[in-house]
JSON list of C-alpha atoms in Angstrom, two decimals:
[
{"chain": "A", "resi": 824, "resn": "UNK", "atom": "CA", "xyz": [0.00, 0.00, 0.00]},
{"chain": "A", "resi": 825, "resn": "UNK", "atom": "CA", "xyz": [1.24, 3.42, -0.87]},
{"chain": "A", "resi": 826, "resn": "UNK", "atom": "CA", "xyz": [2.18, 5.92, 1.70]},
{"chain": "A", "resi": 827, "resn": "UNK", "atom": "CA", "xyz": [-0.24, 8.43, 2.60]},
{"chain": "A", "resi": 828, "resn": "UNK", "atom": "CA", "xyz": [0.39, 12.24, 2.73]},
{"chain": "A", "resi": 829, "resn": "UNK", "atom": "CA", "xyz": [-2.11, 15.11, 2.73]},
{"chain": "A", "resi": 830, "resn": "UNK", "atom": "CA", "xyz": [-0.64, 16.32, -0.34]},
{"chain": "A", "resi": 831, "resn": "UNK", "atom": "CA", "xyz": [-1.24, 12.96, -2.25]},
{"chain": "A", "resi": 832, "resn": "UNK", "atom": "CA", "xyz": [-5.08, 14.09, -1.58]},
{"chain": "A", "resi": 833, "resn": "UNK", "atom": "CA", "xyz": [-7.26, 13.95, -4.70]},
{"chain": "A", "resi": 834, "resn": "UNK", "atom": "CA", "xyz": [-9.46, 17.02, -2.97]},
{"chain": "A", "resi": 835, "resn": "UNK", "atom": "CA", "xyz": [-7.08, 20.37, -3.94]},
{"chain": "A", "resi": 836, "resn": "UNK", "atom": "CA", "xyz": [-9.12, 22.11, -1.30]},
{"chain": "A", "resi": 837, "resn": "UNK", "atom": "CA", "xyz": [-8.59, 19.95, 1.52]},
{"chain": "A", "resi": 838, "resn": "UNK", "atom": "CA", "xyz": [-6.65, 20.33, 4.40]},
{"chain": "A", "resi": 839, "resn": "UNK", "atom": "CA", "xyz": [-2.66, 20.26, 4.15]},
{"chain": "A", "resi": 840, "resn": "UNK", "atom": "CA", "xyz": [-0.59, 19.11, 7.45]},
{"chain": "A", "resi": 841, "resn": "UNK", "atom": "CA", "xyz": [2.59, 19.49, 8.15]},
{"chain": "A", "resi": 842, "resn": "UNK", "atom": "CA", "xyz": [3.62, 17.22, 10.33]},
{"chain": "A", "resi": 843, "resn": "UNK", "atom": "CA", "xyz": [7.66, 17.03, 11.61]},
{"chain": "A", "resi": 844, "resn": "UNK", "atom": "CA", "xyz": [6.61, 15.21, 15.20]},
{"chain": "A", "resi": 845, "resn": "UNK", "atom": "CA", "xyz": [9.45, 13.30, 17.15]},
{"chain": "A", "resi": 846, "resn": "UNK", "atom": "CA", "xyz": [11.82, 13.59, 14.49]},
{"chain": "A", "resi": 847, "resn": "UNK", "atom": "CA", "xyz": [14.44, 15.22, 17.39]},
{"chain": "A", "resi": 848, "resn": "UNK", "atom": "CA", "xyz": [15.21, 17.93, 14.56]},
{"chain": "A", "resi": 849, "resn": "UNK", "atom": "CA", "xyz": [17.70, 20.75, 16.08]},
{"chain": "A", "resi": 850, "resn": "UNK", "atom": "CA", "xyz": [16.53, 24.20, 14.86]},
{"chain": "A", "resi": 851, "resn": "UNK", "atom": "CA", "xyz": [18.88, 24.29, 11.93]},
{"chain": "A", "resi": 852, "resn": "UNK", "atom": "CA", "xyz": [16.91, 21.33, 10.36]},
{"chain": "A", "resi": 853, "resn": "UNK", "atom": "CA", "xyz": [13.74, 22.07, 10.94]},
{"chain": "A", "resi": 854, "resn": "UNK", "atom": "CA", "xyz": [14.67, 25.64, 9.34]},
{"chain": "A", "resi": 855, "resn": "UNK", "atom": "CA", "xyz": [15.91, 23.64, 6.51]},
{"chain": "A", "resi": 856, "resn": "UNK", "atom": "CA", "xyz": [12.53, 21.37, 6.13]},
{"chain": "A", "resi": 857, "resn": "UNK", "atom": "CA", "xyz": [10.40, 24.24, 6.44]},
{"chain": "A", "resi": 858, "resn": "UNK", "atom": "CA", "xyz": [12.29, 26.15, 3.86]},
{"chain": "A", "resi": 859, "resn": "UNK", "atom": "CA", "xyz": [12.21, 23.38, 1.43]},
{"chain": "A", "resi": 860, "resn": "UNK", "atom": "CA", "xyz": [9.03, 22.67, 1.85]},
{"chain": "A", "resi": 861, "resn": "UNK", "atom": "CA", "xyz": [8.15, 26.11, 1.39]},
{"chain": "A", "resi": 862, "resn": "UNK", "atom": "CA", "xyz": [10.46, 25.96, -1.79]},
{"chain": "A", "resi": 863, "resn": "UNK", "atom": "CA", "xyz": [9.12, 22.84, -3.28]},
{"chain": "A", "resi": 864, "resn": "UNK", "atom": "CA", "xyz": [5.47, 22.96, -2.94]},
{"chain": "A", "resi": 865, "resn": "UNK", "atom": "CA", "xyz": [3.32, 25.52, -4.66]},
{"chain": "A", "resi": 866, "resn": "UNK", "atom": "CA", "xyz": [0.54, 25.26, -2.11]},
{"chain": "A", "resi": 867, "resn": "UNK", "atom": "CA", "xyz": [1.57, 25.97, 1.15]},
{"chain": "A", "resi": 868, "resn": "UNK", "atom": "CA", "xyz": [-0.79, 28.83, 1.54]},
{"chain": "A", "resi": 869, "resn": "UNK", "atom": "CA", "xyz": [-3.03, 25.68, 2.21]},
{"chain": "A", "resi": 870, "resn": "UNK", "atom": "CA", "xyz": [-0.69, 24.44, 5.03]},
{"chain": "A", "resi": 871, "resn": "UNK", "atom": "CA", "xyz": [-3.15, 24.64, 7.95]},
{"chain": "A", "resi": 872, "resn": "UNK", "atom": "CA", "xyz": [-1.56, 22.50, 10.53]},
{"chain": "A", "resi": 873, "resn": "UNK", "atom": "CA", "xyz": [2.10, 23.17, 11.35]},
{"chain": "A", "resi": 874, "resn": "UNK", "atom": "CA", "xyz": [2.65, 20.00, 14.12]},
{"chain": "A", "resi": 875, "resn": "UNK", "atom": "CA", "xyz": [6.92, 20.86, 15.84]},
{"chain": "A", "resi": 876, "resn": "UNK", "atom": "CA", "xyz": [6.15, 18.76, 18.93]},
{"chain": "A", "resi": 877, "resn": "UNK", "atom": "CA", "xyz": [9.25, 16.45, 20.32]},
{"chain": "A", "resi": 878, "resn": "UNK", "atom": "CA", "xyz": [12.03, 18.60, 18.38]},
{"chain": "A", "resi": 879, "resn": "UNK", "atom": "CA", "xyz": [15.21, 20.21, 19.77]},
{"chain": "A", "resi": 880, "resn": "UNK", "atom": "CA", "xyz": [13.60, 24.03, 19.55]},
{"chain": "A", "resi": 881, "resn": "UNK", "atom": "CA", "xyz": [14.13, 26.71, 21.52]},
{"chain": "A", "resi": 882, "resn": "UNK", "atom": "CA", "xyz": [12.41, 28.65, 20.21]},
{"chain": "A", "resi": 883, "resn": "UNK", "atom": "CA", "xyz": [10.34, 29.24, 16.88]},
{"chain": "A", "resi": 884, "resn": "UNK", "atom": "CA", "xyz": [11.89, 29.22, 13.52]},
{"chain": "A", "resi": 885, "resn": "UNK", "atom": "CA", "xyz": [11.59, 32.09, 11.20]},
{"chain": "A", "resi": 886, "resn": "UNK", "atom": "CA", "xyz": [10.46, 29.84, 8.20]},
{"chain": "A", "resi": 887, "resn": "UNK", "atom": "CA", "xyz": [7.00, 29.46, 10.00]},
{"chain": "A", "resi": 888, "resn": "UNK", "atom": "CA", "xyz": [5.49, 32.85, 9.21]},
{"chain": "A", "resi": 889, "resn": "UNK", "atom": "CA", "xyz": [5.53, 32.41, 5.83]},
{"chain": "A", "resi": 890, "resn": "UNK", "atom": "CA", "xyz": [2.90, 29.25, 5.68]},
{"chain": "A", "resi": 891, "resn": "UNK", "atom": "CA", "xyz": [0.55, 32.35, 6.16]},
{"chain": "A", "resi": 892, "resn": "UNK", "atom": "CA", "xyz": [-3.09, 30.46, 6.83]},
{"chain": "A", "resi": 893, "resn": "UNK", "atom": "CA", "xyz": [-1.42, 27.95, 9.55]},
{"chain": "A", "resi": 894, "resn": "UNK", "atom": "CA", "xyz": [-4.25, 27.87, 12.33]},
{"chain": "A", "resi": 895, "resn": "UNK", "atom": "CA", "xyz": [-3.12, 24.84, 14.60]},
{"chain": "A", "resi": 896, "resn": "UNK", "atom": "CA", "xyz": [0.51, 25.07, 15.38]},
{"chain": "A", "resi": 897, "resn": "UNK", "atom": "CA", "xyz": [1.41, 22.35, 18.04]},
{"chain": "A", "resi": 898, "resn": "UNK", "atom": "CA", "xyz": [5.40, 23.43, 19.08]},
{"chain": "A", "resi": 899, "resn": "UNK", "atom": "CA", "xyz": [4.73, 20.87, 22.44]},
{"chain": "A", "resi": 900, "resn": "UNK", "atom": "CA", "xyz": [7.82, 19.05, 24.08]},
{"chain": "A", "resi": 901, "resn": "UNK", "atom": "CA", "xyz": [10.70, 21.06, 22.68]},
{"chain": "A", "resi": 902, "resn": "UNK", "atom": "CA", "xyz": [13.30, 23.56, 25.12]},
{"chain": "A", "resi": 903, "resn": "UNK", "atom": "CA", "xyz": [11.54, 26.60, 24.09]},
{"chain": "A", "resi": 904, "resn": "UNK", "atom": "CA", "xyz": [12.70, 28.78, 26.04]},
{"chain": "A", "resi": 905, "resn": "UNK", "atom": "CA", "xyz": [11.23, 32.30, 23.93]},
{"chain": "A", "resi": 906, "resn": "UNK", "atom": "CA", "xyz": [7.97, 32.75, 22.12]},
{"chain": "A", "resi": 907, "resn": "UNK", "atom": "CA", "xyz": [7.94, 34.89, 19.81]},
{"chain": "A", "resi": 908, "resn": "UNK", "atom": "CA", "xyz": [4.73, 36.97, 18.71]},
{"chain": "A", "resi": 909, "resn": "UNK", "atom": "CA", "xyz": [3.21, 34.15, 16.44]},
{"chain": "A", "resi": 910, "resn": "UNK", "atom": "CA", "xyz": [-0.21, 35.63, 16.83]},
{"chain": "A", "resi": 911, "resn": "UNK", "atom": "CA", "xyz": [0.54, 38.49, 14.75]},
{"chain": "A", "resi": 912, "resn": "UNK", "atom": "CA", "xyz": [1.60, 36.80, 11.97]},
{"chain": "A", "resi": 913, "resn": "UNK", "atom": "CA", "xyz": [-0.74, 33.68, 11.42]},
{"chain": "A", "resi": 914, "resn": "UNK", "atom": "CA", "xyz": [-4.42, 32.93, 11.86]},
{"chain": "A", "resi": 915, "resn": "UNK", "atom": "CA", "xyz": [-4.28, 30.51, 14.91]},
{"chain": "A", "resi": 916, "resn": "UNK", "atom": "CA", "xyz": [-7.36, 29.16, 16.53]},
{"chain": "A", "resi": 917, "resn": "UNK", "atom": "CA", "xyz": [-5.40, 26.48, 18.45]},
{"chain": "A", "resi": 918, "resn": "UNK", "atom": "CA", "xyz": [-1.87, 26.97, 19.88]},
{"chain": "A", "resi": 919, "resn": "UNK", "atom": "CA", "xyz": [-0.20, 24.47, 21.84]},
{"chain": "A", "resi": 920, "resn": "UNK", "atom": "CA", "xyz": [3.23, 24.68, 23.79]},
{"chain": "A", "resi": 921, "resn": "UNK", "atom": "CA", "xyz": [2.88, 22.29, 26.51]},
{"chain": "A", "resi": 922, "resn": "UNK", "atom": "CA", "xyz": [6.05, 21.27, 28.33]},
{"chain": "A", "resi": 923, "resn": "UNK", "atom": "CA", "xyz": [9.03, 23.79, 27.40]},
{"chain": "A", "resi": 924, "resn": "UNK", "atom": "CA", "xyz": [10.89, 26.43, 29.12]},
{"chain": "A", "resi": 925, "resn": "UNK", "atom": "CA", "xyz": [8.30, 29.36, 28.61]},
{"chain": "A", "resi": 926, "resn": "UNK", "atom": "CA", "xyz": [8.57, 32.02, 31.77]},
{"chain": "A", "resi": 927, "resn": "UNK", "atom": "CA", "xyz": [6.06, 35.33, 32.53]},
{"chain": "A", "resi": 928, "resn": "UNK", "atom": "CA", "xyz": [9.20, 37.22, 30.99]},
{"chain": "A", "resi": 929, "resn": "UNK", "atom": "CA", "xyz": [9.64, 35.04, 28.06]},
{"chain": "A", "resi": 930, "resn": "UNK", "atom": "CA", "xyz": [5.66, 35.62, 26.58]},
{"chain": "A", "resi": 931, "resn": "UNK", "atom": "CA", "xyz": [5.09, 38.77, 24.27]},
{"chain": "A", "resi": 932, "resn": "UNK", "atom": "CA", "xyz": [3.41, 41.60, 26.50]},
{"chain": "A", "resi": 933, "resn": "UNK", "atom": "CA", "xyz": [0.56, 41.87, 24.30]},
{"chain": "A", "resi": 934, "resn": "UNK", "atom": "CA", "xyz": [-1.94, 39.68, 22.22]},
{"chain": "A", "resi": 935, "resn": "UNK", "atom": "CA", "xyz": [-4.30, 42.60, 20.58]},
{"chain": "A", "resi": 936, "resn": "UNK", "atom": "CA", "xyz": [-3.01, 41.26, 17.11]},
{"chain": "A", "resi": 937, "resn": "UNK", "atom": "CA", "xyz": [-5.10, 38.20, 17.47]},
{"chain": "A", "resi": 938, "resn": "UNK", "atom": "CA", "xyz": [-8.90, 37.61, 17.54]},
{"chain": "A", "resi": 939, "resn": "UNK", "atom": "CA", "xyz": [-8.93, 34.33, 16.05]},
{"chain": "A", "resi": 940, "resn": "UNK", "atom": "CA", "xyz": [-7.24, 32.03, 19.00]},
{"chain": "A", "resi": 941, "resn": "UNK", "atom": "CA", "xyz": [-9.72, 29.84, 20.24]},
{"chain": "A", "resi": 942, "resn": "UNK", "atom": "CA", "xyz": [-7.75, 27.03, 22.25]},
{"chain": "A", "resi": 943, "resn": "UNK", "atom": "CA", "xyz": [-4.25, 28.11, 24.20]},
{"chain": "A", "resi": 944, "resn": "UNK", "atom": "CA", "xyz": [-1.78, 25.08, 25.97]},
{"chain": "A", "resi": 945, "resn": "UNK", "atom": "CA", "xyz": [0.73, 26.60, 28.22]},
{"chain": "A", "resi": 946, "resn": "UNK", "atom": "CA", "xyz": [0.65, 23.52, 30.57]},
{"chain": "A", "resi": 947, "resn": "UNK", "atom": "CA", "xyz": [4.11, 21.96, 32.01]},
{"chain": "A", "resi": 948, "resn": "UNK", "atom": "CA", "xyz": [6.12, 25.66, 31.62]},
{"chain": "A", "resi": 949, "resn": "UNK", "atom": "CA", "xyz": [7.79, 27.50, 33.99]},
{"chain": "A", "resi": 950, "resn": "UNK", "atom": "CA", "xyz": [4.92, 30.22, 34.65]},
{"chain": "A", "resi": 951, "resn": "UNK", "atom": "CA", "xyz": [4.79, 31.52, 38.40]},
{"chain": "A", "resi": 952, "resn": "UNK", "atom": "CA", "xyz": [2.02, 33.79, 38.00]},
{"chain": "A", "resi": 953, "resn": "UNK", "atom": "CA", "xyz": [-1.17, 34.08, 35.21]},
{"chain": "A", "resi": 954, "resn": "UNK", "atom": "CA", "xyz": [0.02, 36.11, 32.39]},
{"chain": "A", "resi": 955, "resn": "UNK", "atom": "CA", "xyz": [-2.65, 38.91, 32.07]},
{"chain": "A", "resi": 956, "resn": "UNK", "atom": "CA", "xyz": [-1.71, 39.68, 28.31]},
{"chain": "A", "resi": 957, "resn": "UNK", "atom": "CA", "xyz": [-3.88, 35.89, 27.90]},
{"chain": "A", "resi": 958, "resn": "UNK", "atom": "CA", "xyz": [-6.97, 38.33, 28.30]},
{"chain": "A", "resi": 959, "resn": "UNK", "atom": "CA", "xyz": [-6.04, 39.81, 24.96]},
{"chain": "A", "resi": 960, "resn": "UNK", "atom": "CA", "xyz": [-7.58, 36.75, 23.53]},
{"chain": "A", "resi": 961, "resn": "UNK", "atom": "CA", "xyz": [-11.13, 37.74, 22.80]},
{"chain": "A", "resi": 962, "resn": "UNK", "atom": "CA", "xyz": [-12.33, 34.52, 21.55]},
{"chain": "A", "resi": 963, "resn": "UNK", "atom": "CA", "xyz": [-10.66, 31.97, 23.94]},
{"chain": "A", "resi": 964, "resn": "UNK", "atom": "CA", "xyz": [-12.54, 29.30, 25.15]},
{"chain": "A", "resi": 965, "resn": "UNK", "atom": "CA", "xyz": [-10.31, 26.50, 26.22]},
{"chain": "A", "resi": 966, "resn": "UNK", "atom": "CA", "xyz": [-7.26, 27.47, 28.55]},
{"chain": "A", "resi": 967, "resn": "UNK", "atom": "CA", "xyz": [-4.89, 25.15, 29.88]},
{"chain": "A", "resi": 968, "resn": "UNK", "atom": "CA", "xyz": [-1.91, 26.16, 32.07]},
{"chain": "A", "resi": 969, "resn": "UNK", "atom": "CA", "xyz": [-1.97, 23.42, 34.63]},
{"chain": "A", "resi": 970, "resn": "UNK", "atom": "CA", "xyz": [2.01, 21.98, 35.61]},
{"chain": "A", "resi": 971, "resn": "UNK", "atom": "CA", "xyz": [2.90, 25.64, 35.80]},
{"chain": "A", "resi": 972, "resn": "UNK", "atom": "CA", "xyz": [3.86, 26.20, 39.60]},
{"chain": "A", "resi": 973, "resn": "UNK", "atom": "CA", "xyz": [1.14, 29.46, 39.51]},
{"chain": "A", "resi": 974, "resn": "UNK", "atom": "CA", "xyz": [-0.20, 29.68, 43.29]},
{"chain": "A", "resi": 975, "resn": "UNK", "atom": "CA", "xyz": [-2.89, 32.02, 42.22]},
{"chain": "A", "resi": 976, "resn": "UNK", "atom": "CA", "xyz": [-5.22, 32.86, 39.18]},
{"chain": "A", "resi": 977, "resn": "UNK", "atom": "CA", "xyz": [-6.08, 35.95, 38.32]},
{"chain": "A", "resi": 978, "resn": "UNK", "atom": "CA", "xyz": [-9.46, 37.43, 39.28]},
{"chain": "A", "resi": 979, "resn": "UNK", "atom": "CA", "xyz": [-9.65, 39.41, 36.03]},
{"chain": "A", "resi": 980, "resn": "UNK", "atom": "CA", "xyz": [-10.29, 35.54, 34.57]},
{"chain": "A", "resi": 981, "resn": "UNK", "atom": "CA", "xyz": [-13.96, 35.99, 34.37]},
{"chain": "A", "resi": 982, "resn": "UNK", "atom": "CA", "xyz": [-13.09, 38.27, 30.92]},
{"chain": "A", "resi": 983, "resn": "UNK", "atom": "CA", "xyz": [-12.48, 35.28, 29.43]},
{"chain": "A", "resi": 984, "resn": "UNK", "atom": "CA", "xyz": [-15.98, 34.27, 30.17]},
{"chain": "A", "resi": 985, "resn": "UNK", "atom": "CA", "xyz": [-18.62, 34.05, 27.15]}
]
């Protein structure tokens, strides 16, 4: 039986995946998959799923912005220690980093950018407190930040409320 991709698809609209799970790549190579995927393929405006989790990262690479209509991007299990503003760039409705290296410090200070996010998973970080800038997210309705060390939740939480 022949191997199975999303691009081998006979539906040109249907959902494209990129999926680079447990392949331990060090940032360098997943830069260089990205990029030649992104070279190669003449529809990765339809990339919609970027999945990074169980890779060497530490933090995002560059090449990711330009699959412009990604809206899950799973970056779990990695040594990410930064996180860049990825909300301003792409479309995300669901955003997972679950078990890195992300701090209060180490999160943009603002999410204004993006209306879109609909499911965030900061669990298994290094977060002492509850990031406020999470209320930026308009349109959240699942949260998870449990495995964080936080001794106290906000009480502005109830904005999240719809």
């Amino acid at each position: 039986m022949e191997n199975y991709t999303s691009d081998s698809s006979d539906s040109e609209n249907s959902v494209k995946v990129i999926d680079y799970a447990y392949l331990l790549l060090n940032p360098d190579e997943t830069e260089d998959k990205l990029e030649k995927y992104f070279d190669e393929k003449k529809s990765f405006e339809l990339v919609e799923k970027l999945i990074l989790h169980h890779n060497q990262l530490i933090t995002l690479p560059d090449s990711v912005y330009q699959f412009s209509n990604t809206r899950v991007l799973d970056i779990s299990n990695n040594g990410i220690t930064t996180l860049p503003d990825v909300f301003k760039y792409l479309p995300l409705t669901s955003f997972t980093a679950k078990n890195n290296l992300l701090t209060c410090s180490s999160i943009p200070k603002s999410f204004e950018k993006c209306l879109s996010l609909i499911e965030l998973n900061l669990s298994g970080n290094k977060l002492c407190h509850f990031p406020e800038q999470i209320l930026d997210f308009v349109g959240l309705k699942f949260l998870y930040l449990g495995g964080n060390g936080m001794v106290e939740i906000s009480k502005n939480i109830w904005k999240l409320q719809k």
